[in-house]
Amino acid sequence: MSSTPLAESRPRPGTTFPSAAGRFRRCSELDVLRLLAALSVVGFHWLFRSATGSDPLATTGFEGVAEYFRYGYLGVDVFFVISGFVILRSAWGRSPGVFLLNRAGRLYPAFWAACTLTALAVTVLPGDRHAVTFGQWAANLTMGSEAFGVTYVDGVYWTLLVELAFYGLVAIGAAFGLTANRVLAGAGIWLAISVAHHYAPMSTGWGRLFVPEWAPYFVAGVGFALLATDGPGTDLSRRQRWAAVVLTVLSCVWAVRLGVSFAGSLTAKYDVEFSGVVVASVLLATFAVFVLLVNGVTVPGAARVAFLGALTYPLYLVHENIGYSLLTLGNERLGLNRWVVLVIVAALVVALASALHRFVEDPAGRRVSGWTKRLAKRRRQHTRRPSLPDLWRRTWRAVPTAAPRRTGHTLPAVAPVSPALPGSAALRPGPEGAAAPEPRELAAYAGFTAVSRTL
């Protein structure tokens, strides 16, 4: 206990977050996991999705082995778990404006370039299966063309709208102030909405806002972020840590439940069996990897290949329709060996993704990061002044509980008001023999002084 009655009490564990978000260790293992997820999605699109169904999207020459790549779509599920983990750490200690500006700088420049390149490529290359109109391209630049009823330039863009919905929810939380209690409550409510939607579906508009089909994956990532040994929840109390464990377990269970249900819908769509056991096993293995990572387990050599994880976003953006067009060109028009075509197309797409990362994504991200750092510095220099009710409340609570004893002698100097009050000053001693003021009088005087100097 402090020796002065005016000292501010220390916050309870888990009620506040650190002010700096950049102190967290970059997890190379996550970059490797992100790369594996991206490659699995590429394999699913090129070798299964392209040739399966009533309307094949490309000619690859691998139609006979397509079913072996049918589970590659689960890479998207892994992406969402990683996003929940990384984005919460990114938002730690940041204002909603800084957080959203960082996210926009990370996503939009590379997306605009990839969308434009895809539109040009499928227009110039032979075939009209993936033709793009000018209006369609322009609507896609918003990253939410589905909301306007406009078809995506590339089929993978639907996941970006889901990501934007998650960013919006995180920004709302940042606007109220991120604390462990609020994150746990908000994530729990979001998970409950997902469960309720499964049995009583909400409207399309609300569905785009809350993305209930994918909420448990993000919530699982958030839970793992809270439990990470180097994460923002390291000061959680025992009760809060148990709440985070329960939330994470429930979200993992519900994600597996939805994943198995989605596999059943894919069986009906493609007329190819998607085993619920395989889907559940892949998801549980993913969650097990996160359990190891949040407990500080490292993979030797992960840092050496982690740089490839930086290519996952541009690779994800450009691989599908450009890949379909190039695969069809090599197999149908040029008549090359299927393995030669696959290797050439893969090399071209990886080179394109590398160029996007080097000349668009990375420079834009660095520039926006510089902007946000300057904004944060300016924000620290010009801290918002507290409101009048807040000043009065804090002054009132800072007053001693008992009035000074009246001795008939000179009134001793009253201890200064809490230094958290801008412009506050110590009350000066009264004249000889003056009676000491009551506590409420001290509060009124200190409050009036703080308010007048603040104004």
Tab-separated table of C-alpha atoms in Angstrom:
chain	number	residue	atom	x	y	z
A	1	MET	CA	0.000	0.000	0.000
A	2	SER	CA	1.248	3.431	-0.886
A	3	SER	CA	2.328	5.808	1.867
A	4	THR	CA	0.232	8.633	0.387
A	5	PRO	CA	-3.546	8.566	0.130
A	6	LEU	CA	-3.384	10.390	-3.200
A	7	ALA	CA	-1.288	7.767	-5.002
A	8	GLU	CA	-3.014	6.080	-7.922
A	9	SER	CA	-3.745	2.390	-7.523
A	10	ARG	CA	-2.045	-0.061	-9.825
A	11	PRO	CA	-4.264	-1.676	-12.478
A	12	ARG	CA	-5.367	-5.222	-11.932
A	13	PRO	CA	-3.582	-7.869	-14.007
A	14	GLY	CA	-5.044	-8.220	-17.500
A	15	THR	CA	-7.083	-5.015	-17.424
A	16	THR	CA	-4.715	-3.037	-19.632
A	17	PHE	CA	-2.557	-3.792	-22.635
A	18	PRO	CA	0.990	-2.590	-23.262
A	19	SER	CA	1.185	0.678	-25.172
A	20	ALA	CA	3.704	-0.587	-27.721
A	21	ALA	CA	2.708	-3.223	-30.232
A	22	GLY	CA	6.081	-3.754	-31.865
A	23	ARG	CA	7.776	-5.619	-29.069
A	24	PHE	CA	6.450	-9.058	-29.986
A	25	ARG	CA	8.855	-11.529	-31.499
A	26	ARG	CA	8.263	-12.290	-35.164
A	27	CYS	CA	7.370	-15.968	-35.317
A	28	SER	CA	9.237	-17.591	-38.203
A	29	GLU	CA	7.263	-20.775	-37.689
A	30	LEU	CA	4.076	-18.893	-38.574
A	31	ASP	CA	5.667	-17.734	-41.817
A	32	VAL	CA	6.452	-21.336	-42.689
A	33	LEU	CA	2.903	-22.394	-41.798
A	34	ARG	CA	1.528	-19.550	-43.927
A	35	LEU	CA	3.686	-20.690	-46.867
A	36	LEU	CA	2.462	-24.279	-46.554
A	37	ALA	CA	-1.135	-23.061	-46.452
A	38	ALA	CA	-0.609	-20.954	-49.600
A	39	LEU	CA	0.953	-23.870	-51.480
A	40	SER	CA	-1.934	-26.135	-50.490
A	41	VAL	CA	-4.438	-23.610	-51.862
A	42	VAL	CA	-2.455	-23.347	-55.117
A	43	GLY	CA	-2.465	-27.134	-55.429
A	44	PHE	CA	-6.209	-27.255	-54.782
A	45	HIS	CA	-6.980	-24.689	-57.481
A	46	TRP	CA	-4.558	-25.854	-60.151
A	47	LEU	CA	-4.851	-29.594	-59.765
A	48	PHE	CA	-8.355	-30.168	-58.362
A	49	ARG	CA	-10.634	-27.176	-58.836
A	50	SER	CA	-9.451	-26.526	-62.412
A	51	ALA	CA	-10.626	-29.874	-63.759
A	52	THR	CA	-13.383	-30.949	-61.344
A	53	GLY	CA	-17.074	-30.299	-61.718
A	54	SER	CA	-19.423	-29.900	-64.628
A	55	ASP	CA	-17.551	-26.859	-65.995
A	56	PRO	CA	-13.747	-27.332	-65.894
A	57	LEU	CA	-11.815	-24.086	-65.559
A	58	ALA	CA	-8.541	-25.202	-67.163
A	59	THR	CA	-6.752	-28.059	-68.885
A	60	THR	CA	-3.844	-29.287	-66.780
A	61	GLY	CA	-3.278	-32.880	-67.800
A	62	PHE	CA	-3.553	-33.953	-64.143
A	63	GLU	CA	-7.260	-34.734	-64.166
A	64	GLY	CA	-6.608	-38.347	-63.200
A	65	VAL	CA	-4.944	-37.420	-59.884
A	66	ALA	CA	-7.064	-34.375	-59.073
A	67	GLU	CA	-8.799	-35.983	-56.087
A	68	TYR	CA	-5.506	-36.256	-54.193
A	69	PHE	CA	-5.374	-32.468	-53.932
A	70	ARG	CA	-8.975	-31.924	-52.856
A	71	TYR	CA	-8.152	-31.026	-49.248
A	72	GLY	CA	-5.893	-28.126	-50.197
A	73	TYR	CA	-8.738	-25.659	-49.615
A	74	LEU	CA	-8.151	-26.072	-45.878
A	75	GLY	CA	-5.223	-23.719	-46.310
A	76	VAL	CA	-7.798	-20.903	-46.185
A	77	ASP	CA	-8.950	-22.111	-42.766
A	78	VAL	CA	-5.337	-22.033	-41.596
A	79	PHE	CA	-4.979	-18.491	-42.971
A	80	PHE	CA	-7.887	-17.304	-40.847
A	81	VAL	CA	-6.431	-18.800	-37.654
A	82	ILE	CA	-3.075	-17.159	-38.396
A	83	SER	CA	-4.857	-13.874	-39.072
A	84	GLY	CA	-6.652	-13.974	-35.725
A	85	PHE	CA	-3.331	-14.542	-33.980
A	86	VAL	CA	-1.307	-11.929	-35.869
A	87	ILE	CA	-3.906	-9.171	-36.195
A	88	LEU	CA	-4.673	-9.011	-32.487
A	89	ARG	CA	-0.984	-8.580	-31.761
A	90	SER	CA	-0.803	-5.942	-34.482
A	91	ALA	CA	-3.679	-3.978	-32.926
A	92	TRP	CA	-2.187	-4.123	-29.422
A	93	GLY	CA	-1.674	-0.631	-28.045
A	94	ARG	CA	-2.685	1.096	-31.288
A	95	SER	CA	-5.505	3.468	-32.044
A	96	PRO	CA	-8.149	2.257	-34.521
A	97	GLY	CA	-6.964	4.795	-37.096
A	98	VAL	CA	-3.337	3.675	-36.947
A	99	PHE	CA	-4.371	0.014	-37.012
A	100	LEU	CA	-6.642	0.422	-40.051
A	101	LEU	CA	-4.082	2.535	-41.898
A	102	ASN	CA	-1.449	-0.146	-41.363
A	103	ARG	CA	-3.812	-2.837	-42.596
A	104	ALA	CA	-4.818	-0.799	-45.645
A	105	GLY	CA	-1.175	-0.179	-46.513
A	106	ARG	CA	-0.484	-3.880	-46.180
A	107	LEU	CA	-3.403	-5.095	-48.306
A	108	TYR	CA	-4.587	-2.556	-50.851
A	109	PRO	CA	-1.505	-1.577	-52.928
A	110	ALA	CA	-0.598	-5.200	-53.682
A	111	PHE	CA	-4.257	-6.026	-54.263
A	112	TRP	CA	-4.737	-3.170	-56.740
A	113	ALA	CA	-1.635	-4.255	-58.672
A	114	ALA	CA	-2.624	-7.938	-58.634
A	115	CYS	CA	-6.208	-7.184	-59.669
A	116	THR	CA	-4.995	-5.066	-62.584
A	117	LEU	CA	-2.425	-7.634	-63.704
A	118	THR	CA	-4.995	-10.427	-63.536
A	119	ALA	CA	-7.521	-8.436	-65.564
A	120	LEU	CA	-4.905	-7.654	-68.226
A	121	ALA	CA	-3.522	-11.194	-68.333
A	122	VAL	CA	-6.846	-12.988	-68.788
A	123	THR	CA	-7.829	-10.423	-71.419
A	124	VAL	CA	-4.624	-10.743	-73.459
A	125	LEU	CA	-4.151	-14.515	-73.165
A	126	PRO	CA	-6.158	-16.752	-75.534
A	127	GLY	CA	-9.620	-17.781	-74.382
A	128	ASP	CA	-12.529	-15.868	-72.917
A	129	ARG	CA	-13.393	-18.038	-69.930
A	130	HIS	CA	-12.062	-15.473	-67.422
A	131	ALA	CA	-12.740	-12.278	-69.405
A	132	VAL	CA	-12.998	-9.099	-67.316
A	133	THR	CA	-14.906	-5.918	-68.113
A	134	PHE	CA	-13.752	-2.435	-67.131
A	135	GLY	CA	-16.658	-1.952	-64.718
A	136	GLN	CA	-15.945	-5.296	-63.094
A	137	TRP	CA	-12.291	-4.375	-62.619
A	138	ALA	CA	-13.165	-0.950	-61.175
A	139	ALA	CA	-15.668	-2.441	-58.701
A	140	ASN	CA	-13.112	-5.033	-57.616
A	141	LEU	CA	-10.639	-2.348	-56.581
A	142	THR	CA	-12.792	-1.730	-53.509
A	143	MET	CA	-12.055	-5.299	-52.379
A	144	GLY	CA	-15.775	-5.699	-51.694
A	145	SER	CA	-17.329	-6.084	-55.142
A	146	GLU	CA	-19.473	-8.958	-53.891
A	147	ALA	CA	-21.425	-6.483	-51.790
A	148	PHE	CA	-22.326	-4.653	-55.023
A	149	GLY	CA	-23.311	-7.810	-56.868
A	150	VAL	CA	-20.209	-7.727	-59.099
A	151	THR	CA	-18.254	-10.910	-59.840
A	152	TYR	CA	-14.695	-11.090	-58.571
A	153	VAL	CA	-11.847	-10.707	-61.061
A	154	ASP	CA	-10.276	-13.699	-59.322
A	155	GLY	CA	-12.179	-16.229	-57.249
A	156	VAL	CA	-9.841	-16.040	-54.254
A	157	TYR	CA	-10.818	-12.435	-53.511
A	158	TRP	CA	-13.820	-13.541	-51.439
A	159	THR	CA	-11.515	-14.242	-48.515
A	160	LEU	CA	-10.342	-10.620	-48.464
A	161	LEU	CA	-13.860	-9.414	-47.693
A	162	VAL	CA	-13.916	-11.818	-44.756
A	163	GLU	CA	-10.596	-10.401	-43.563
A	164	LEU	CA	-11.924	-6.852	-43.845
A	165	ALA	CA	-14.904	-7.773	-41.667
A	166	PHE	CA	-12.527	-9.083	-39.008
A	167	TYR	CA	-10.396	-5.935	-39.198
A	168	GLY	CA	-13.506	-3.829	-38.729
A	169	LEU	CA	-14.467	-5.697	-35.566
A	170	VAL	CA	-10.934	-5.355	-34.199
A	171	ALA	CA	-10.966	-1.617	-34.993
A	172	ILE	CA	-14.231	-1.233	-33.074
A	173	GLY	CA	-12.606	-2.930	-30.108
A	174	ALA	CA	-9.571	-0.652	-30.405
A	175	ALA	CA	-11.871	2.380	-30.412
A	176	PHE	CA	-13.254	1.335	-27.024
A	177	GLY	CA	-9.806	0.421	-25.769
A	178	LEU	CA	-8.405	-3.100	-25.936
A	179	THR	CA	-8.122	-4.869	-22.606
A	180	ALA	CA	-7.967	-8.561	-21.841
A	181	ASN	CA	-11.455	-8.542	-20.367
A	182	ARG	CA	-12.918	-6.763	-23.384
A	183	VAL	CA	-11.169	-9.048	-25.865
A	184	LEU	CA	-12.414	-12.133	-24.037
A	185	ALA	CA	-15.964	-10.761	-23.878
A	186	GLY	CA	-15.994	-9.609	-27.500
A	187	ALA	CA	-14.541	-12.842	-28.847
A	188	GLY	CA	-16.994	-14.862	-26.752
A	189	ILE	CA	-19.945	-12.881	-28.105
A	190	TRP	CA	-18.688	-13.319	-31.669
A	191	LEU	CA	-18.391	-17.074	-31.154
A	192	ALA	CA	-21.920	-17.157	-29.719
A	193	ILE	CA	-23.194	-15.293	-32.796
A	194	SER	CA	-21.558	-17.933	-34.989
A	195	VAL	CA	-23.290	-20.739	-33.104
A	196	ALA	CA	-26.649	-18.952	-33.203
A	197	HIS	CA	-26.303	-18.304	-36.946
A	198	HIS	CA	-25.810	-22.016	-37.592
A	199	TYR	CA	-29.266	-22.790	-36.189
A	200	ALA	CA	-31.038	-19.496	-37.011
A	201	PRO	CA	-29.314	-17.918	-40.047
A	202	MET	CA	-29.044	-14.134	-40.034
A	203	SER	CA	-29.612	-11.868	-43.029
A	204	THR	CA	-27.001	-11.443	-45.768
A	205	GLY	CA	-26.041	-7.958	-44.588
A	206	TRP	CA	-25.425	-9.027	-41.014
A	207	GLY	CA	-23.665	-12.120	-42.319
A	208	ARG	CA	-21.148	-9.965	-44.206
A	209	LEU	CA	-20.527	-7.963	-41.048
A	210	PHE	CA	-20.022	-10.862	-38.626
A	211	VAL	CA	-18.887	-13.617	-41.081
A	212	PRO	CA	-20.258	-16.266	-38.685
A	213	GLU	CA	-19.118	-19.197	-40.847
A	214	TRP	CA	-15.482	-18.204	-40.287
A	215	ALA	CA	-15.671	-16.558	-36.854
A	216	PRO	CA	-14.398	-19.573	-34.842
A	217	TYR	CA	-11.143	-19.663	-36.807
A	218	PHE	CA	-10.406	-16.025	-36.016
A	219	VAL	CA	-11.515	-16.462	-32.394
A	220	ALA	CA	-9.191	-19.454	-32.041
A	221	GLY	CA	-6.300	-17.309	-33.293
A	222	VAL	CA	-7.242	-14.550	-30.847
A	223	GLY	CA	-7.325	-17.057	-27.997
A	224	PHE	CA	-3.892	-18.382	-28.921
A	225	ALA	CA	-2.586	-14.807	-29.065
A	226	LEU	CA	-3.788	-14.198	-25.514
A	227	LEU	CA	-2.119	-17.373	-24.294
A	228	ALA	CA	1.219	-16.868	-26.072
A	229	THR	CA	4.226	-16.758	-23.755
A	230	ASP	CA	5.479	-13.563	-25.414
A	231	GLY	CA	2.054	-12.225	-26.243
A	232	PRO	CA	0.019	-9.313	-24.993
A	233	GLY	CA	-1.787	-11.403	-22.411
A	234	THR	CA	1.261	-12.238	-20.328
A	235	ASP	CA	-0.175	-10.296	-17.378
A	236	LEU	CA	-3.458	-12.206	-17.298
A	237	SER	CA	-4.757	-13.276	-13.941
A	238	ARG	CA	-5.416	-16.945	-13.313
A	239	ARG	CA	-9.140	-16.504	-13.892
A	240	GLN	CA	-8.590	-14.648	-17.148
A	241	ARG	CA	-6.108	-17.235	-18.354
A	242	TRP	CA	-8.602	-20.010	-17.703
A	243	ALA	CA	-11.265	-18.006	-19.528
A	244	ALA	CA	-8.901	-17.669	-22.505
A	245	VAL	CA	-8.249	-21.435	-22.454
A	246	VAL	CA	-11.981	-22.221	-22.397
A	247	LEU	CA	-12.675	-19.737	-25.197
A	248	THR	CA	-9.887	-21.177	-27.350
A	249	VAL	CA	-11.003	-24.768	-26.828
A	250	LEU	CA	-14.634	-23.954	-27.608
A	251	SER	CA	-13.685	-22.058	-30.755
A	252	CYS	CA	-11.486	-24.942	-31.950
A	253	VAL	CA	-14.298	-27.433	-31.358
A	254	TRP	CA	-16.807	-25.257	-33.193
A	255	ALA	CA	-14.355	-24.675	-36.068
A	256	VAL	CA	-13.978	-28.438	-36.493
A	257	ARG	CA	-17.758	-28.809	-36.418
A	258	LEU	CA	-18.225	-26.200	-39.141
A	259	GLY	CA	-15.298	-27.587	-41.128
A	260	VAL	CA	-16.815	-31.069	-41.245
A	261	SER	CA	-20.191	-29.601	-42.236
A	262	PHE	CA	-18.569	-27.594	-45.050
A	263	ALA	CA	-16.805	-30.724	-46.302
A	264	GLY	CA	-20.227	-32.331	-46.702
A	265	SER	CA	-21.376	-29.445	-48.895
A	266	LEU	CA	-18.264	-29.823	-51.065
A	267	THR	CA	-19.047	-33.510	-51.531
A	268	ALA	CA	-22.416	-32.565	-52.974
A	269	LYS	CA	-20.914	-29.782	-55.106
A	270	TYR	CA	-18.074	-31.688	-56.771
A	271	ASP	CA	-19.482	-35.228	-56.514
A	272	VAL	CA	-16.215	-36.263	-54.836
A	273	GLU	CA	-16.134	-37.495	-51.273
A	274	PHE	CA	-14.580	-35.156	-48.711
A	275	SER	CA	-13.926	-37.144	-45.556
A	276	GLY	CA	-14.955	-35.434	-42.333
A	277	VAL	CA	-12.275	-37.425	-40.512
A	278	VAL	CA	-9.541	-35.997	-42.746
A	279	VAL	CA	-10.863	-32.453	-42.368
A	280	ALA	CA	-11.083	-32.766	-38.582
A	281	SER	CA	-7.577	-34.266	-38.446
A	282	VAL	CA	-6.062	-31.413	-40.465
A	283	LEU	CA	-7.751	-28.751	-38.340
A	284	LEU	CA	-6.809	-30.435	-35.066
A	285	ALA	CA	-3.214	-30.747	-36.270
A	286	THR	CA	-3.232	-27.011	-37.057
A	287	PHE	CA	-4.495	-26.175	-33.564
A	288	ALA	CA	-1.875	-28.497	-32.066
A	289	VAL	CA	0.834	-26.574	-33.920
A	290	PHE	CA	-0.469	-23.345	-32.404
A	291	VAL	CA	-0.435	-24.886	-28.935
A	292	LEU	CA	3.250	-25.627	-29.402
A	293	LEU	CA	4.006	-22.197	-30.815
A	294	VAL	CA	2.299	-20.240	-28.040
A	295	ASN	CA	4.283	-22.232	-25.504
A	296	GLY	CA	7.556	-21.104	-27.035
A	297	VAL	CA	8.437	-24.188	-29.079
A	298	THR	CA	10.634	-23.274	-32.061
A	299	VAL	CA	11.469	-25.181	-35.238
A	300	PRO	CA	15.186	-25.342	-36.121
A	301	GLY	CA	15.865	-23.757	-39.495
A	302	ALA	CA	12.472	-22.062	-39.730
A	303	ALA	CA	14.069	-18.615	-39.922
A	304	ARG	CA	16.038	-19.628	-43.027
A	305	VAL	CA	12.922	-20.215	-45.122
A	306	ALA	CA	10.620	-17.778	-43.353
A	307	PHE	CA	11.393	-15.080	-45.930
A	308	LEU	CA	9.301	-17.091	-48.396
A	309	GLY	CA	6.309	-16.415	-46.162
A	310	ALA	CA	6.431	-12.808	-47.376
A	311	LEU	CA	5.429	-14.053	-50.843
A	312	THR	CA	2.247	-15.760	-49.685
A	313	TYR	CA	-0.077	-12.760	-50.037
A	314	PRO	CA	0.921	-11.739	-53.605
A	315	LEU	CA	1.139	-15.422	-54.595
A	316	TYR	CA	-2.362	-15.970	-53.277
A	317	LEU	CA	-3.642	-12.962	-55.241
A	318	VAL	CA	-2.236	-13.855	-58.676
A	319	HIS	CA	-2.129	-17.639	-58.837
A	320	GLU	CA	-5.673	-18.715	-59.714
A	321	ASN	CA	-7.017	-17.204	-62.939
A	322	ILE	CA	-3.586	-16.342	-64.347
A	323	GLY	CA	-2.551	-19.897	-63.572
A	324	TYR	CA	-5.659	-21.318	-65.229
A	325	SER	CA	-5.012	-19.337	-68.412
A	326	LEU	CA	-1.318	-20.268	-68.582
A	327	LEU	CA	-1.967	-23.956	-67.870
A	328	THR	CA	-4.575	-24.126	-70.629
A	329	LEU	CA	-2.284	-22.275	-73.029
A	330	GLY	CA	0.600	-24.674	-72.441
A	331	ASN	CA	-1.434	-27.857	-72.588
A	332	GLU	CA	-3.992	-27.088	-75.305
A	333	ARG	CA	-2.407	-24.466	-77.568
A	334	LEU	CA	1.269	-25.408	-77.270
A	335	GLY	CA	0.866	-29.125	-76.554
A	336	LEU	CA	3.774	-29.271	-74.102
A	337	ASN	CA	4.406	-31.993	-71.554
A	338	ARG	CA	2.148	-31.479	-68.530
A	339	TRP	CA	5.052	-31.514	-66.074
A	340	VAL	CA	6.964	-28.954	-68.133
A	341	VAL	CA	3.880	-26.745	-68.269
A	342	LEU	CA	3.326	-27.051	-64.519
A	343	VAL	CA	6.938	-26.130	-63.697
A	344	ILE	CA	6.984	-23.166	-66.121
A	345	VAL	CA	3.658	-21.801	-64.881
A	346	ALA	CA	4.721	-22.191	-61.253
A	347	ALA	CA	8.005	-20.352	-61.946
A	348	LEU	CA	6.207	-17.518	-63.757
A	349	VAL	CA	3.618	-17.063	-61.020
A	350	VAL	CA	6.248	-17.117	-58.242
A	351	ALA	CA	8.327	-14.569	-60.180
A	352	LEU	CA	5.254	-12.348	-60.548
A	353	ALA	CA	4.504	-12.662	-56.835
A	354	SER	CA	8.128	-11.799	-55.995
A	355	ALA	CA	7.970	-8.695	-58.180
A	356	LEU	CA	4.734	-7.586	-56.524
A	357	HIS	CA	6.258	-8.031	-53.084
A	358	ARG	CA	9.505	-6.264	-53.914
A	359	PHE	CA	8.196	-3.332	-55.920
A	360	VAL	CA	4.684	-2.811	-54.550
A	361	GLU	CA	3.829	-4.527	-51.269
A	362	ASP	CA	7.044	-3.959	-49.336
A	363	PRO	CA	7.650	-0.286	-50.345
A	364	ALA	CA	4.005	0.616	-49.713
A	365	GLY	CA	4.041	-1.143	-46.354
A	366	ARG	CA	7.197	0.675	-45.290
A	367	ARG	CA	5.811	4.041	-46.331
A	368	VAL	CA	2.535	3.550	-44.506
A	369	SER	CA	4.396	2.257	-41.470
A	370	GLY	CA	6.408	5.482	-41.448
A	371	TRP	CA	3.204	7.511	-41.620
A	372	THR	CA	1.644	5.650	-38.713
A	373	LYS	CA	4.766	6.019	-36.584
A	374	ARG	CA	4.721	9.768	-37.126
A	375	LEU	CA	1.024	9.873	-36.310
A	376	ALA	CA	1.584	7.885	-33.122
A	377	LYS	CA	4.451	10.193	-32.134
A	378	ARG	CA	2.300	13.258	-32.739
A	379	ARG	CA	-0.506	11.666	-30.776
A	380	ARG	CA	1.798	11.111	-27.795
A	381	GLN	CA	2.996	14.714	-27.969
A	382	HIS	CA	-0.542	16.109	-28.128
A	383	THR	CA	-2.414	13.870	-25.742
A	384	ARG	CA	-6.137	14.456	-25.703
A	385	ARG	CA	-7.236	16.498	-22.736
A	386	PRO	CA	-9.607	14.721	-20.353
A	387	SER	CA	-13.271	15.652	-20.354
A	388	LEU	CA	-14.772	17.799	-17.586
A	389	PRO	CA	-16.694	14.901	-15.988
A	390	ASP	CA	-13.541	12.811	-16.063
A	391	LEU	CA	-11.542	15.609	-14.417
A	392	TRP	CA	-14.146	16.044	-11.688
A	393	ARG	CA	-14.375	12.292	-11.081
A	394	ARG	CA	-10.638	11.798	-10.829
A	395	THR	CA	-10.255	14.844	-8.546
A	396	TRP	CA	-13.041	13.683	-6.241
A	397	ARG	CA	-11.498	10.243	-5.857
A	398	ALA	CA	-8.078	11.718	-5.164
A	399	VAL	CA	-9.212	13.525	-1.981
A	400	PRO	CA	-8.272	11.963	1.412
A	401	THR	CA	-11.058	10.119	3.180
A	402	ALA	CA	-10.636	12.069	6.458
A	403	ALA	CA	-10.403	15.829	6.987
A	404	PRO	CA	-7.252	17.278	8.579
A	405	ARG	CA	-7.564	17.708	12.345
A	406	ARG	CA	-8.389	21.242	13.482
A	407	THR	CA	-5.668	22.370	15.886
A	408	GLY	CA	-6.184	26.140	16.018
A	409	HIS	CA	-2.695	26.617	14.604
A	410	THR	CA	-1.555	27.353	11.104
A	411	LEU	CA	-3.183	25.041	8.566
A	412	PRO	CA	-0.588	22.647	7.197
A	413	ALA	CA	-0.164	22.479	3.447
A	414	VAL	CA	-2.518	20.053	1.795
A	415	ALA	CA	-0.942	17.343	-0.325
A	416	PRO	CA	-1.087	18.133	-4.039
A	417	VAL	CA	-3.776	16.671	-6.215
A	418	SER	CA	-2.817	13.582	-8.212
A	419	PRO	CA	-0.208	14.486	-10.863
A	420	ALA	CA	-2.454	12.820	-13.449
A	421	LEU	CA	-4.593	15.975	-13.344
A	422	PRO	CA	-3.175	18.525	-15.792
A	423	GLY	CA	-2.828	21.973	-14.263
A	424	SER	CA	-3.534	20.842	-10.693
A	425	ALA	CA	-1.657	22.514	-7.854
A	426	ALA	CA	-1.337	22.153	-4.084
A	427	LEU	CA	-3.736	24.132	-1.948
A	428	ARG	CA	-1.943	26.910	-0.113
A	429	PRO	CA	-2.108	27.112	3.716
A	430	GLY	CA	-4.752	29.447	5.101
A	431	PRO	CA	-4.261	32.349	7.463
A	432	GLU	CA	-3.310	31.944	11.092
A	433	GLY	CA	-5.950	30.096	13.029
A	434	ALA	CA	-8.110	29.306	9.955
A	435	ALA	CA	-10.149	26.152	10.082
A	436	ALA	CA	-9.183	23.332	7.732
A	437	PRO	CA	-11.553	22.857	4.801
A	438	GLU	CA	-13.708	19.761	4.558
A	439	PRO	CA	-12.817	16.957	2.061
A	440	ARG	CA	-15.630	17.954	-0.322
A	441	GLU	CA	-14.384	21.540	-0.258
A	442	LEU	CA	-10.920	20.302	-1.177
A	443	ALA	CA	-12.400	18.318	-4.041
A	444	ALA	CA	-14.407	21.250	-5.329
A	445	TYR	CA	-11.422	23.586	-5.176
A	446	ALA	CA	-9.027	21.129	-6.833
A	447	GLY	CA	-11.587	20.264	-9.500
A	448	PHE	CA	-12.245	23.930	-10.263
A	449	THR	CA	-8.497	24.621	-10.528
A	450	ALA	CA	-7.868	21.653	-12.846
A	451	VAL	CA	-10.818	22.519	-15.087
A	452	SER	CA	-9.918	26.200	-15.355
A	453	ARG	CA	-6.295	25.492	-16.224
A	454	THR	CA	-7.267	22.801	-18.726
A	455	LEU	CA	-9.630	25.195	-20.509
